[in-house]
Amino acid sequence: MSPRVIIPIVVLAIVLAIGAATRAPAKSPAPLFVDAREWSVTLSRATVPSGRVAIQLQNAGEDDHDLRLRRLDRRGRPVGPTRAVPMTHPGTLTEATVHLTAGRWRLWCSLDGHAAAGMRATLRAR
Ligand SMILES: [Cu+2]
């Protein structure tokens, strides 16, 4: 190959290598600890950054519990898909990473009667 061909290829390879080296690493998910028990859901923080959130659901109660999350619109109506942390047995911890868009989110335990008994909370993502 002639230098007229090789030089642009070398320059391109250097540019690509610099781009790969300086690219920001993937942001780790924001942590959120949730204490679930009869009959409350307590969050470690009221606000999380929007994006990926690593939820640790600690069941500190005597019954099984889970967690559902759904965004609320400006009028407080649920919109969009429901996020879920699976069923967690007493004395155990379940971790799930969910994607939360900016806004207000309702959190609740989906087991029969648990939300009505007090297992619900709200969270802001921004
Ligand atoms: Cu529950």
Short mmCIF file of C-alpha atoms and ligand atoms in Angstrom, two decimals:
data_model
loop_
_atom_site.label_atom_id
_atom_site.label_comp_id
_atom_site.label_asym_id
_atom_site.label_seq_id
_atom_site.Cartn_x
_atom_site.Cartn_y
_atom_site.Cartn_z
CA MET A 1 0.00 0.00 0.00
CA SER A 2 1.14 3.55 -0.72
CA PRO A 3 1.62 6.13 2.06
CA ARG A 4 -1.39 7.99 0.64
CA VAL A 5 -3.54 5.06 1.71
CA ILE A 6 -1.72 4.02 4.90
CA ILE A 7 -1.54 7.44 6.56
CA PRO A 8 -5.33 8.08 6.62
CA ILE A 9 -5.86 4.56 7.97
CA VAL A 10 -3.33 5.13 10.78
CA VAL A 11 -4.88 8.50 11.63
CA LEU A 12 -8.34 6.94 11.74
CA ALA A 13 -7.11 4.13 14.00
CA ILE A 14 -5.55 6.66 16.42
CA VAL A 15 -8.74 8.75 16.52
CA LEU A 16 -10.86 5.65 17.25
CA ALA A 17 -8.43 4.49 19.98
CA ILE A 18 -8.49 7.89 21.70
CA GLY A 19 -12.30 7.94 21.52
CA ALA A 20 -12.56 4.50 23.12
CA ALA A 21 -10.07 5.41 25.87
CA THR A 22 -11.80 8.65 26.85
CA ARG A 23 -15.39 7.39 26.73
CA ALA A 24 -17.04 7.75 30.15
CA PRO A 25 -17.63 4.45 31.96
CA ALA A 26 -21.24 3.29 32.30
CA LYS A 27 -22.90 5.03 35.25
CA SER A 28 -23.65 2.63 38.08
CA PRO A 29 -27.29 2.51 39.20
CA ALA A 30 -28.40 4.72 42.07
CA PRO A 31 -29.02 2.69 45.24
CA LEU A 32 -32.37 2.65 47.04
CA PHE A 33 -32.89 0.61 50.18
CA VAL A 34 -36.48 -0.34 51.05
CA ASP A 35 -37.52 -1.71 54.43
CA ALA A 36 -40.79 -3.68 54.15
CA ARG A 37 -42.72 -4.97 57.16
CA GLU A 38 -46.26 -5.16 58.50
CA TRP A 39 -47.50 -2.57 57.59
CA SER A 40 -45.09 -0.07 56.18
CA VAL A 41 -42.67 0.55 53.33
CA THR A 42 -39.78 2.82 54.35
CA LEU A 43 -37.38 4.23 51.77
CA SER A 44 -33.75 5.15 52.45
CA ARG A 45 -34.21 8.34 50.40
CA ALA A 46 -37.15 10.36 49.10
CA THR A 47 -35.49 11.29 45.79
CA VAL A 48 -33.32 9.32 43.37
CA PRO A 49 -31.66 10.38 40.13
CA SER A 50 -33.72 9.26 37.12
CA GLY A 51 -32.31 6.33 35.20
CA ARG A 52 -31.24 2.99 36.57
CA VAL A 53 -32.01 2.45 40.25
CA ALA A 54 -30.78 -0.59 42.19
CA ILE A 55 -33.53 -1.41 44.69
CA GLN A 56 -32.70 -3.55 47.69
CA LEU A 57 -35.93 -4.81 49.22
CA GLN A 58 -35.39 -5.98 52.79
CA ASN A 59 -38.28 -7.93 54.26
CA ALA A 60 -38.08 -7.16 57.97
CA GLY A 61 -41.54 -8.58 58.64
CA GLU A 62 -43.12 -11.98 59.23
CA ASP A 63 -45.10 -12.32 55.98
CA ASP A 64 -43.96 -12.39 52.35
CA HIS A 65 -43.77 -9.00 50.63
CA ASP A 66 -42.92 -7.63 47.20
CA LEU A 67 -42.69 -4.20 45.61
CA ARG A 68 -44.34 -2.58 42.63
CA LEU A 69 -43.54 0.85 41.21
CA ARG A 70 -45.61 2.97 38.85
CA ARG A 71 -45.15 6.54 37.73
CA LEU A 72 -47.85 9.12 38.46
CA ASP A 73 -48.85 11.91 36.10
CA ARG A 74 -49.37 15.54 37.16
CA ARG A 75 -52.85 14.69 38.41
CA GLY A 76 -51.62 11.72 40.44
CA ARG A 77 -52.95 9.11 38.01
CA PRO A 78 -50.80 6.04 37.35
CA VAL A 79 -49.22 5.98 33.88
CA GLY A 80 -46.90 3.66 31.99
CA PRO A 81 -45.65 0.20 32.81
CA THR A 82 -45.30 -1.19 36.32
CA ARG A 83 -41.81 -2.04 37.60
CA ALA A 84 -41.45 -4.93 40.02
CA VAL A 85 -39.22 -6.33 42.73
CA PRO A 86 -40.14 -10.01 43.18
CA MET A 87 -41.65 -11.69 46.24
CA THR A 88 -39.26 -11.57 49.17
CA HIS A 89 -39.52 -13.95 52.11
CA PRO A 90 -39.24 -12.78 55.73
CA GLY A 91 -35.68 -12.04 56.79
CA THR A 92 -34.36 -11.96 53.23
CA LEU A 93 -33.29 -9.29 50.75
CA THR A 94 -34.07 -9.11 47.03
CA GLU A 95 -32.28 -6.77 44.66
CA ALA A 96 -33.66 -5.58 41.34
CA THR A 97 -32.46 -2.83 39.03
CA VAL A 98 -35.27 -0.86 37.43
CA HIS A 99 -35.35 2.14 35.09
CA LEU A 100 -37.19 5.14 36.48
CA THR A 101 -38.01 8.13 34.31
CA ALA A 102 -38.21 11.56 35.95
CA GLY A 103 -41.36 12.16 37.95
CA ARG A 104 -43.25 10.96 40.97
CA TRP A 105 -43.52 7.21 41.54
CA ARG A 106 -45.92 5.22 43.68
CA LEU A 107 -44.47 2.19 45.47
CA TRP A 108 -46.57 -0.53 47.04
CA CYS A 109 -46.66 -4.15 48.08
CA SER A 110 -48.95 -6.04 45.71
CA LEU A 111 -50.02 -8.79 48.11
CA ASP A 112 -53.70 -8.79 48.88
CA GLY A 113 -54.59 -5.99 51.30
CA HIS A 114 -51.01 -4.99 52.09
CA ALA A 115 -51.03 -1.59 50.34
CA ALA A 116 -54.36 -0.72 51.95
CA ALA A 117 -52.87 -1.68 55.33
CA GLY A 118 -50.09 0.87 54.86
CA MET A 119 -47.47 -0.76 52.66
CA ARG A 120 -47.13 2.10 50.18
CA ALA A 121 -44.86 5.08 49.65
CA THR A 122 -43.96 7.69 47.05
CA LEU A 123 -40.58 8.40 45.49
CA ARG A 124 -39.36 11.21 43.27
CA ALA A 125 -36.97 10.60 40.39
CA ARG A 126 -35.21 13.60 38.81
CU CU B 1 -46.71 -7.02 51.66
#
